[in-house]
Short mmCIF file of C-alpha atoms in Angstrom, two decimals:
data_model
loop_
_atom_site.label_atom_id
_atom_site.label_comp_id
_atom_site.label_asym_id
_atom_site.label_seq_id
_atom_site.Cartn_x
_atom_site.Cartn_y
_atom_site.Cartn_z
CA MET A 1 169.29 -27.13 -12.92
CA ARG A 2 168.38 -24.98 -9.99
CA LYS A 3 168.28 -26.82 -6.64
CA LYS A 4 165.99 -26.35 -3.81
CA ASN A 5 166.63 -27.03 -0.27
CA LEU A 6 164.78 -29.26 2.30
CA PHE A 7 166.09 -32.51 1.14
CA VAL A 8 164.53 -31.99 -2.30
CA ILE A 9 166.06 -31.05 -5.71
CA SER A 10 163.37 -29.39 -7.74
CA ALA A 11 164.57 -31.05 -10.84
CA LEU A 12 163.49 -34.69 -11.31
CA ALA A 13 165.51 -36.94 -13.52
CA LEU A 14 165.01 -40.38 -14.64
CA THR A 15 167.62 -43.33 -14.58
CA VAL A 16 167.40 -46.66 -16.23
CA SER A 17 165.88 -49.46 -13.97
CA THR A 18 163.93 -52.65 -14.51
CA LEU A 19 160.40 -53.30 -13.68
CA MET A 20 160.67 -55.26 -10.47
CA ALA A 21 157.01 -56.49 -10.34
CA PRO A 22 155.48 -58.96 -12.86
CA LEU A 23 153.36 -57.71 -15.59
CA THR A 24 150.10 -59.15 -16.67
CA ALA A 25 149.05 -59.49 -20.22
CA ASN A 26 147.02 -56.21 -19.89
CA ALA A 27 149.83 -54.26 -18.27
CA ALA A 28 152.22 -54.49 -21.29
CA LEU A 29 152.27 -55.15 -24.89
CA PRO A 30 153.73 -58.66 -25.54
CA ILE A 31 156.43 -59.33 -28.11
CA THR A 32 157.73 -62.72 -29.31
CA VAL A 33 161.46 -63.68 -28.87
CA SER A 34 162.65 -67.17 -29.78
CA ASN A 35 158.85 -68.29 -30.03
CA GLN A 36 158.29 -67.07 -26.42
CA SER A 37 155.89 -64.29 -25.37
CA VAL A 38 157.92 -61.63 -23.41
CA PRO A 39 156.16 -58.71 -21.76
CA SER A 40 157.74 -55.42 -22.79
CA LEU A 41 156.98 -51.78 -22.67
CA ALA A 42 158.86 -51.07 -25.92
CA PRO A 43 155.84 -50.84 -28.17
CA MET A 44 154.10 -48.21 -26.02
CA LEU A 45 157.13 -46.35 -25.59
CA GLU A 46 157.89 -46.11 -29.28
CA GLN A 47 154.61 -44.30 -29.46
CA VAL A 48 155.03 -41.96 -26.45
CA THR A 49 158.72 -40.92 -26.15
CA PRO A 50 158.63 -38.67 -29.14
CA ALA A 51 156.26 -36.40 -27.08
CA VAL A 52 159.05 -35.87 -24.37
CA VAL A 53 161.58 -33.16 -25.19
CA SER A 54 164.88 -31.85 -23.72
CA ILE A 55 164.95 -28.16 -22.73
CA ALA A 56 168.05 -25.89 -22.54
CA ILE A 57 168.04 -22.52 -21.33
CA GLU A 58 170.44 -19.52 -21.20
CA GLY A 59 170.07 -16.42 -19.07
CA LYS A 60 171.62 -13.94 -16.74
CA GLN A 61 171.85 -14.00 -13.01
CA VAL A 62 171.82 -10.73 -11.40
CA SER A 63 173.48 -10.25 -7.98
CA LYS A 64 173.68 -7.14 -5.76
CA GLN A 65 176.66 -6.53 -3.42
CA HIS A 66 176.52 -3.85 -0.75
CA VAL A 67 179.62 -1.30 -1.21
CA PRO A 68 181.45 -0.60 2.02
CA ASP A 69 181.04 2.86 3.42
CA ALA A 70 184.68 3.43 3.09
CA TYR A 71 184.22 3.76 -0.59
CA ARG A 72 181.78 6.54 -0.17
CA PHE A 73 184.32 8.24 2.04
CA PHE A 74 187.12 8.13 -0.66
CA PHE A 75 184.87 8.65 -3.65
CA GLY A 76 182.17 10.78 -2.56
CA PRO A 77 178.49 10.42 -1.41
CA ASP A 78 177.44 10.03 -5.00
CA PHE A 79 179.23 6.74 -5.28
CA PRO A 80 176.71 3.88 -5.66
CA THR A 81 175.91 1.92 -2.54
CA GLU A 82 175.34 -1.43 -4.46
CA GLN A 83 177.33 -3.02 -7.19
CA VAL A 84 175.15 -5.10 -9.61
CA GLN A 85 176.77 -8.01 -11.19
CA GLU A 86 175.30 -10.19 -14.13
CA ARG A 87 176.44 -13.57 -14.66
CA PRO A 88 175.52 -15.80 -17.47
CA PHE A 89 174.06 -19.25 -16.64
CA ARG A 90 172.74 -22.31 -18.50
CA GLY A 91 170.27 -24.95 -17.42
CA LEU A 92 168.79 -28.23 -18.60
CA GLY A 93 165.41 -29.82 -18.04
CA SER A 94 162.57 -31.72 -19.78
CA GLY A 95 159.13 -30.92 -21.27
CA VAL A 96 156.05 -32.66 -22.59
CA ILE A 97 154.26 -31.78 -25.81
CA ILE A 98 150.53 -31.63 -24.85
CA ASP A 99 149.22 -30.18 -28.13
CA ALA A 100 150.87 -31.25 -31.35
CA ASN A 101 148.97 -28.78 -33.75
CA LYS A 102 149.63 -25.69 -31.66
CA GLY A 103 153.18 -26.77 -30.49
CA TYR A 104 152.34 -26.48 -26.76
CA ILE A 105 154.79 -28.07 -24.31
CA VAL A 106 154.46 -28.06 -20.57
CA THR A 107 157.26 -27.95 -18.22
CA ASN A 108 158.19 -26.73 -14.74
CA GLN A 109 158.47 -22.87 -13.99
CA HIS A 110 161.87 -23.51 -12.26
CA VAL A 111 163.21 -24.98 -15.43
CA ILE A 112 162.77 -21.73 -17.46
CA ASN A 113 163.12 -19.25 -14.70
CA ASN A 114 165.05 -16.10 -15.59
CA ALA A 115 165.49 -17.55 -19.21
CA ASP A 116 166.59 -15.21 -22.01
CA LYS A 117 166.68 -18.00 -24.47
CA ILE A 118 164.78 -21.43 -24.45
CA MET A 119 165.82 -23.97 -26.78
CA VAL A 120 163.87 -27.34 -27.32
CA GLN A 121 165.23 -30.49 -28.67
CA LEU A 122 162.94 -32.81 -30.20
CA TYR A 123 163.24 -36.68 -29.92
CA ASP A 124 164.90 -36.68 -33.38
CA GLY A 125 167.55 -34.29 -32.47
CA HIS A 126 165.96 -31.21 -34.17
CA GLU A 127 166.41 -28.07 -32.17
CA VAL A 128 164.03 -25.04 -32.27
CA THR A 129 163.40 -21.98 -30.22
CA ALA A 130 160.75 -21.94 -27.88
CA LYS A 131 158.66 -18.85 -26.60
CA LEU A 132 157.10 -18.60 -23.04
CA ILE A 133 153.22 -18.37 -23.15
CA GLY A 134 152.92 -18.11 -19.39
CA SER A 135 153.99 -19.58 -16.12
CA ASP A 136 152.87 -19.98 -12.57
CA LYS A 137 155.39 -20.07 -9.70
CA SER A 138 153.05 -21.21 -6.95
CA SER A 139 152.39 -24.44 -8.86
CA ASP A 140 155.70 -24.65 -10.62
CA ILE A 141 154.11 -24.85 -14.14
CA ALA A 142 155.16 -23.25 -17.31
CA LEU A 143 153.70 -23.33 -20.94
CA LEU A 144 155.98 -23.03 -24.02
CA GLN A 145 155.26 -22.95 -27.64
CA ILE A 146 157.22 -23.96 -30.59
CA ASP A 147 156.74 -23.43 -34.35
CA THR A 148 158.45 -26.01 -36.65
CA PRO A 149 157.31 -27.80 -39.79
CA LYS A 150 158.14 -31.09 -37.98
CA LYS A 151 155.38 -33.42 -37.19
CA LEU A 152 154.93 -33.40 -33.55
CA THR A 153 153.61 -36.31 -31.26
CA ALA A 154 151.60 -35.27 -28.19
CA ILE A 155 150.77 -37.13 -25.12
CA LYS A 156 147.18 -37.74 -24.01
CA LEU A 157 146.31 -36.55 -20.38
CA ALA A 158 144.96 -39.11 -18.04
CA ASN A 159 142.38 -38.41 -15.23
CA SER A 160 144.90 -38.37 -12.40
CA ASP A 161 142.10 -38.30 -9.75
CA LYS A 162 141.54 -42.01 -10.67
CA LEU A 163 145.03 -43.21 -9.79
CA ARG A 164 145.53 -45.65 -7.05
CA VAL A 165 148.62 -46.55 -5.03
CA GLY A 166 150.24 -49.32 -6.63
CA ASP A 167 149.51 -48.36 -10.33
CA PHE A 168 152.45 -48.77 -12.53
CA ALA A 169 154.40 -45.49 -13.37
CA ILE A 170 157.00 -44.75 -16.10
CA ALA A 171 159.00 -41.80 -16.04
CA ILE A 172 160.66 -40.13 -19.10
CA GLY A 173 163.17 -37.31 -19.28
CA ASN A 174 166.77 -35.89 -19.69
CA PRO A 175 168.73 -36.81 -16.36
CA PHE A 176 171.97 -34.94 -16.08
CA GLY A 177 171.78 -33.93 -19.68
CA LEU A 178 172.65 -37.51 -20.92
CA GLY A 179 169.58 -37.64 -23.21
CA GLN A 180 166.16 -39.30 -23.11
CA THR A 181 166.02 -41.89 -20.44
CA VAL A 182 163.07 -44.12 -19.29
CA THR A 183 162.46 -45.50 -15.78
CA SER A 184 159.79 -47.53 -14.15
CA GLY A 185 158.15 -47.97 -10.79
CA ILE A 186 154.78 -47.61 -9.21
CA VAL A 187 152.60 -44.79 -7.65
CA SER A 188 153.86 -44.86 -4.05
CA ALA A 189 151.48 -42.35 -2.60
CA LEU A 190 149.02 -39.64 -3.53
CA GLY A 191 148.25 -36.09 -2.28
CA ARG A 192 151.69 -35.65 -0.92
CA SER A 193 152.31 -32.06 0.61
CA GLY A 194 154.41 -30.35 3.14
CA LEU A 195 157.64 -30.49 1.25
CA ASN A 196 158.19 -26.72 1.35
CA LEU A 197 158.65 -26.89 -2.46
CA GLU A 198 156.16 -24.77 -3.78
CA ASN A 199 153.01 -22.96 -2.43
CA ILE A 200 150.64 -25.41 -3.85
CA GLU A 201 151.41 -29.06 -3.30
CA ASN A 202 149.40 -32.12 -4.18
CA PHE A 203 152.18 -34.50 -5.51
CA ILE A 204 151.90 -37.97 -6.85
CA GLN A 205 154.84 -39.85 -5.26
CA THR A 206 156.67 -42.49 -7.26
CA ASP A 207 159.67 -44.77 -6.78
CA ALA A 208 160.58 -44.60 -10.65
CA ALA A 209 164.19 -43.54 -10.56
CA ILE A 210 164.36 -39.78 -10.96
CA ASN A 211 167.45 -37.46 -10.80
CA SER A 212 168.56 -33.90 -11.39
CA GLY A 213 167.64 -32.72 -14.96
CA ASN A 214 164.32 -34.43 -15.15
CA SER A 215 162.21 -31.65 -14.11
CA GLY A 216 159.26 -31.06 -16.52
CA GLY A 217 159.42 -34.72 -17.84
CA ALA A 218 156.57 -37.02 -18.01
CA LEU A 219 155.22 -39.67 -15.53
CA ILE A 220 152.86 -42.03 -17.56
CA LYS A 221 150.64 -44.97 -17.18
CA LEU A 222 151.25 -48.30 -19.02
CA ASN A 223 148.90 -47.22 -21.57
CA GLY A 224 151.04 -44.11 -22.45
CA GLU A 225 148.73 -41.56 -20.91
CA LEU A 226 150.38 -38.57 -18.96
CA ILE A 227 149.59 -38.82 -15.20
CA GLY A 228 151.96 -36.05 -13.97
CA ILE A 229 155.04 -33.76 -14.59
CA ASN A 230 157.89 -34.68 -12.78
CA THR A 231 158.98 -31.97 -10.32
CA ALA A 232 161.13 -32.95 -7.37
CA ILE A 233 163.01 -35.63 -5.49
CA LEU A 234 163.77 -36.44 -2.01
CA ALA A 235 167.54 -36.56 -2.12
CA PRO A 236 169.44 -35.93 1.16
CA ASP A 237 172.77 -37.01 -0.62
CA LYS A 238 171.66 -35.39 -4.14
CA GLY A 239 170.99 -38.74 -5.69
CA ASN A 240 168.05 -40.90 -6.37
CA VAL A 241 166.67 -42.56 -3.23
CA GLY A 242 163.36 -43.82 -4.82
CA ILE A 243 161.14 -40.92 -3.65
CA GLY A 244 160.05 -38.64 -6.48
CA PHE A 245 157.21 -36.29 -6.97
CA ALA A 246 155.15 -35.26 -9.87
CA ILE A 247 152.37 -32.64 -10.37
CA PRO A 248 149.15 -34.48 -11.15
CA SER A 249 147.95 -34.20 -14.66
CA ASN A 250 144.54 -32.76 -13.82
CA MET A 251 146.13 -29.85 -12.18
CA VAL A 252 148.38 -29.43 -15.19
CA ASN A 253 145.30 -29.41 -17.46
CA ASN A 254 143.46 -26.93 -15.43
CA LEU A 255 146.50 -24.57 -15.22
CA THR A 256 147.63 -24.75 -18.86
CA ALA A 257 144.08 -24.19 -20.09
CA GLN A 258 144.03 -20.78 -17.90
CA ILE A 259 147.32 -19.89 -19.20
CA ILE A 260 146.26 -20.36 -22.87
CA LYS A 261 143.06 -18.36 -22.29
CA PHE A 262 144.22 -15.65 -19.97
CA GLY A 263 147.92 -15.53 -20.22
CA GLN A 264 148.27 -16.27 -16.53
CA VAL A 265 146.56 -18.63 -13.85
CA ARG A 266 143.40 -17.14 -12.69
CA ARG A 267 143.50 -18.75 -9.04
CA GLY A 268 140.14 -19.61 -7.47
CA THR A 269 139.64 -19.23 -3.63
CA LEU A 270 136.97 -21.11 -1.54
CA GLY A 271 137.26 -18.74 1.41
CA VAL A 272 137.97 -21.27 4.23
CA GLN A 273 140.71 -21.90 6.79
CA GLY A 274 141.53 -25.28 8.10
CA ARG A 275 143.79 -27.99 9.07
CA GLU A 276 144.68 -31.67 8.32
CA LEU A 277 142.18 -34.15 9.88
CA THR A 278 143.36 -36.43 12.69
CA ALA A 279 141.63 -39.64 13.79
CA GLU A 280 140.73 -37.79 17.29
CA LEU A 281 139.48 -34.69 15.60
CA ALA A 282 137.23 -36.78 13.15
CA GLN A 283 135.81 -38.86 16.03
CA THR A 284 135.04 -35.58 18.03
CA PHE A 285 132.92 -34.30 14.89
CA GLY A 286 131.16 -37.69 14.27
CA TYR A 287 133.12 -38.97 11.59
CA ASP A 288 135.04 -42.40 11.39
CA THR A 289 138.13 -41.68 9.31
CA ASN A 290 140.75 -39.21 9.01
CA GLN A 291 140.57 -38.72 5.27
CA GLY A 292 139.34 -35.18 4.61
CA ALA A 293 139.78 -31.48 5.22
CA PHE A 294 138.63 -29.90 8.31
CA VAL A 295 137.13 -26.43 8.20
CA ASN A 296 138.27 -24.09 11.08
CA GLN A 297 136.82 -20.91 9.86
CA VAL A 298 134.68 -19.70 7.02
CA MET A 299 135.51 -16.28 5.77
CA PRO A 300 132.77 -13.58 5.50
CA ASN A 301 131.26 -13.00 2.19
CA SER A 302 133.32 -15.80 0.79
CA ALA A 303 132.35 -18.26 -1.92
CA ALA A 304 132.15 -20.97 0.96
CA GLN A 305 129.83 -18.85 3.12
CA LYS A 306 127.52 -18.05 0.29
CA ALA A 307 127.38 -21.77 -0.46
CA GLY A 308 126.36 -22.50 3.05
CA LEU A 309 129.57 -24.15 4.47
CA LYS A 310 130.21 -23.70 8.30
CA ALA A 311 133.19 -23.99 10.67
CA GLY A 312 133.37 -27.59 11.76
CA ASP A 313 132.49 -29.12 8.37
CA ILE A 314 134.59 -31.91 7.08
CA ILE A 315 135.11 -31.69 3.25
CA ILE A 316 135.50 -35.20 1.92
CA ALA A 317 134.93 -34.76 -1.95
CA VAL A 318 135.24 -32.21 -4.81
CA ASN A 319 133.22 -32.94 -7.76
CA ASP A 320 132.86 -36.64 -6.44
CA ASP A 321 136.64 -36.88 -6.30
CA PRO A 322 137.72 -37.84 -2.66
CA ILE A 323 139.70 -35.41 -0.64
CA ARG A 324 142.56 -36.81 1.52
CA SER A 325 143.76 -33.69 3.28
CA PHE A 326 143.30 -29.96 3.58
CA SER A 327 146.48 -29.44 1.40
CA GLU A 328 144.85 -31.50 -1.32
CA LEU A 329 141.67 -29.48 -1.15
CA ARG A 330 143.58 -26.09 -1.20
CA ALA A 331 145.54 -27.35 -4.44
CA LYS A 332 142.49 -28.42 -6.25
CA VAL A 333 140.58 -25.22 -5.47
CA ALA A 334 143.53 -23.06 -6.46
CA THR A 335 144.18 -24.74 -9.74
CA LEU A 336 140.32 -25.05 -10.82
CA GLY A 337 140.31 -21.18 -11.57
CA ALA A 338 138.14 -18.25 -10.54
CA GLY A 339 134.56 -18.45 -11.63
CA LYS A 340 134.47 -22.30 -11.72
CA THR A 341 131.47 -23.98 -10.22
CA LEU A 342 132.17 -27.05 -8.27
CA THR A 343 130.32 -29.62 -6.02
CA LEU A 344 131.31 -30.07 -2.37
CA LYS A 345 130.45 -33.01 -0.18
CA ALA A 346 131.06 -32.51 3.59
CA MET A 347 130.24 -34.18 6.81
CA ARG A 348 128.43 -32.16 9.35
CA ASN A 349 127.50 -33.64 12.73
CA GLY A 350 127.81 -37.08 11.53
CA LYS A 351 125.68 -36.41 8.35
CA LEU A 352 126.66 -36.08 4.52
CA GLN A 353 125.89 -32.65 3.31
CA GLN A 354 126.27 -31.40 -0.29
CA PHE A 355 127.01 -27.76 -1.45
CA THR A 356 127.50 -25.96 -4.82
CA VAL A 357 130.15 -23.43 -4.81
CA THR A 358 131.25 -20.88 -7.49
CA LEU A 359 134.87 -20.07 -6.80
CA SER A 360 135.95 -16.39 -5.95
CA ALA A 361 138.90 -14.65 -7.64
CA SER A 362 142.21 -14.82 -5.38
CA ALA A 363 144.06 -11.77 -4.67
CA ASP A 364 146.98 -13.50 -6.32
CA ASN A 365 145.46 -12.77 -9.64
CA LEU A 366 146.53 -9.17 -9.47
CA VAL A 367 149.64 -8.00 -11.16
CA ASN A 368 151.59 -5.05 -9.98
CA ALA A 369 152.21 -2.80 -12.94
CA ASP A 370 155.69 -2.17 -11.86
CA ASP A 371 156.50 -5.68 -13.00
CA LEU A 372 155.34 -4.64 -16.50
CA HIS A 373 156.52 -1.08 -17.10
CA SER A 374 157.99 1.49 -14.75
CA SER A 375 155.69 4.31 -16.26
CA LEU A 376 152.73 2.31 -14.98
CA SER A 377 153.96 2.15 -11.36
CA GLY A 378 151.12 2.60 -8.90
CA ALA A 379 148.49 0.42 -10.73
CA GLN A 380 147.38 -3.12 -10.23
CA PHE A 381 145.95 -5.14 -13.26
CA SER A 382 143.78 -8.22 -13.54
CA ASN A 383 142.21 -9.96 -16.54
CA THR A 384 138.56 -9.20 -17.35
CA THR A 385 136.11 -11.12 -19.35
CA VAL A 386 132.81 -10.53 -21.26
CA ASN A 387 130.46 -13.52 -21.69
CA GLY A 388 133.20 -15.83 -20.62
CA LYS A 389 135.78 -14.67 -23.14
CA ALA A 390 138.87 -12.74 -22.44
CA HIS A 391 138.38 -9.05 -22.93
CA GLY A 392 141.39 -6.95 -22.01
CA VAL A 393 143.20 -6.03 -18.73
CA GLU A 394 141.43 -4.00 -16.21
CA VAL A 395 142.94 -1.40 -13.76
CA THR A 396 141.71 -2.79 -10.41
CA GLN A 397 143.75 -0.54 -8.11
CA LEU A 398 145.36 2.70 -8.55
CA THR A 399 147.39 4.74 -6.08
CA LYS A 400 146.73 8.44 -6.08
CA GLY A 401 149.51 10.56 -7.43
CA SER A 402 151.30 7.56 -8.85
CA LEU A 403 152.94 7.60 -12.28
CA ALA A 404 150.07 5.42 -13.55
CA ALA A 405 147.61 7.93 -12.17
CA ARG A 406 149.45 10.80 -13.69
CA SER A 407 149.52 9.06 -17.10
CA GLY A 408 145.70 9.46 -17.20
CA LEU A 409 144.70 5.86 -15.95
CA LEU A 410 141.65 5.60 -13.95
CA LYS A 411 140.44 2.75 -11.79
CA GLY A 412 138.05 0.37 -13.89
CA ASP A 413 139.78 1.37 -17.17
CA ILE A 414 140.18 -1.72 -19.38
CA ILE A 415 143.48 -1.83 -21.62
CA ILE A 416 142.28 -3.40 -25.03
CA GLY A 417 145.19 -2.51 -27.25
CA LEU A 418 148.74 -1.19 -27.28
CA ASN A 419 150.37 0.47 -30.47
CA ARG A 420 147.44 -1.03 -32.54
CA LEU A 421 148.11 -4.51 -31.17
CA ALA A 422 145.10 -6.08 -29.53
CA ILE A 423 145.38 -6.87 -25.83
CA ASN A 424 142.97 -9.58 -24.57
CA ASN A 425 144.90 -10.60 -21.33
CA LEU A 426 147.84 -9.94 -19.06
CA GLY A 427 149.99 -12.34 -20.92
CA GLN A 428 149.71 -10.44 -24.13
CA LEU A 429 150.22 -7.10 -22.34
CA ARG A 430 153.43 -8.49 -20.62
CA LYS A 431 154.73 -9.78 -23.99
CA ALA A 432 154.05 -6.38 -25.55
CA LEU A 433 155.91 -4.49 -22.77
CA ALA A 434 158.86 -7.06 -22.51
CA HIS A 435 160.74 -4.98 -25.16
CA PRO A 436 158.74 -1.60 -24.92
CA PRO A 437 158.84 0.99 -27.75
CA LYS A 438 159.84 4.43 -26.99
CA VAL A 439 156.20 5.62 -27.22
CA ILE A 440 153.46 3.47 -25.77
CA ALA A 441 149.91 4.15 -26.95
CA LEU A 442 147.36 2.36 -24.68
CA GLU A 443 143.94 1.86 -26.27
CA ILE A 444 141.51 2.25 -23.19
CA GLN A 445 137.93 1.22 -22.85
CA ARG A 446 136.33 3.64 -20.29
CA SER A 447 132.73 3.03 -19.81
CA ASN A 448 131.16 3.20 -23.26
CA ASN A 449 134.08 5.32 -24.84
CA VAL A 450 137.40 4.38 -26.38
CA LEU A 451 140.39 6.53 -25.93
CA TYR A 452 144.23 6.55 -26.30
CA LEU A 453 146.70 7.27 -23.45
CA ILE A 454 150.26 8.12 -24.55
CA ILE A 455 153.07 6.78 -22.17
CA ARG A 456 156.62 7.73 -22.53
#
């Protein structure tokens, strides 16, 4: 699995360990051995482990090497300045079935990055090819889908905002390709950030043994509900030291819902700049704890300004869920999605204030057409909706004289079809152009008219 620097391996894997703290009767399901009641996680795990799968990928890694100028001297100025090499690679990871009826599986984006083929191995050993529905690099989430006659088992998602430090946690995954492995521990910390792993960080920290290959696996509660997707470990020596990190289930739920609906994450933005709150800063602004997000600046015409937020406010809750840091606020806002309305609680001059905010769309939601098809170069696209439902892909930016402009596209055009295939979102357009036909007929809605543009 691809490794990431900064002490951290982005692949989390689980190794077998024993539960060190005593369990209460409510914490585990008891079984009887030799007429004695013995606490065991086995009954719960028998219900949950079929929902955790192993993922194997195949792909090609493209590398470019500069050709020395001497080659151009001997072979002429037309000799290429770069050599492109393709090297096949394979990778292993884990995934979690979150919808048994539709075959949806969530994993990490880095698990399937650059994959040409994705194979999912179910708990019973059955293998099936998966297709990528969508992914988000900033939050390291990817959504796959499989189609199989096999009866699937899904994990129920818990409310990760209700977690407490000290709650028991069990990790399930595929460490080092050994096969499904279960380890146990506790929630060591919440709201971890600053690891320089991904752009959006709001991790659950756990001491459940995790090792390379466990990325995309499940972190669950004692009742079998999913509290997080294992993503990284702190590993100076590339081994487990009891510090692992998982993406909270509430973030996973928000992100996958957007991918299913729009084919991508529609990131929301509040429009504030801020910093972590220190005890000294809190005292200066009439607040008696360092839990919260300090607002340095409110951007003009932003969602925050429209709601009435001001510089110097200390945001302490989102939708009644406590905010521990500015990083946690940023992660929650970014994953809730554009257009979402939420309630913020903030301290201002020592008094509690409440604000209702409708999140704006982030510039990250724009997609460069170059990433979709070379003939559309010069355009930027974003999803558009009508009455809350996905309704095509809008041309939001267009460079004058570009290939996209010369093909007849105009700013404000909405792509609703391609070669008689309905296009509702960017995910569908990306999929349709993954292996483009020789002739592309784009069905365009322009004001109240519908027309076709032919692109070669």
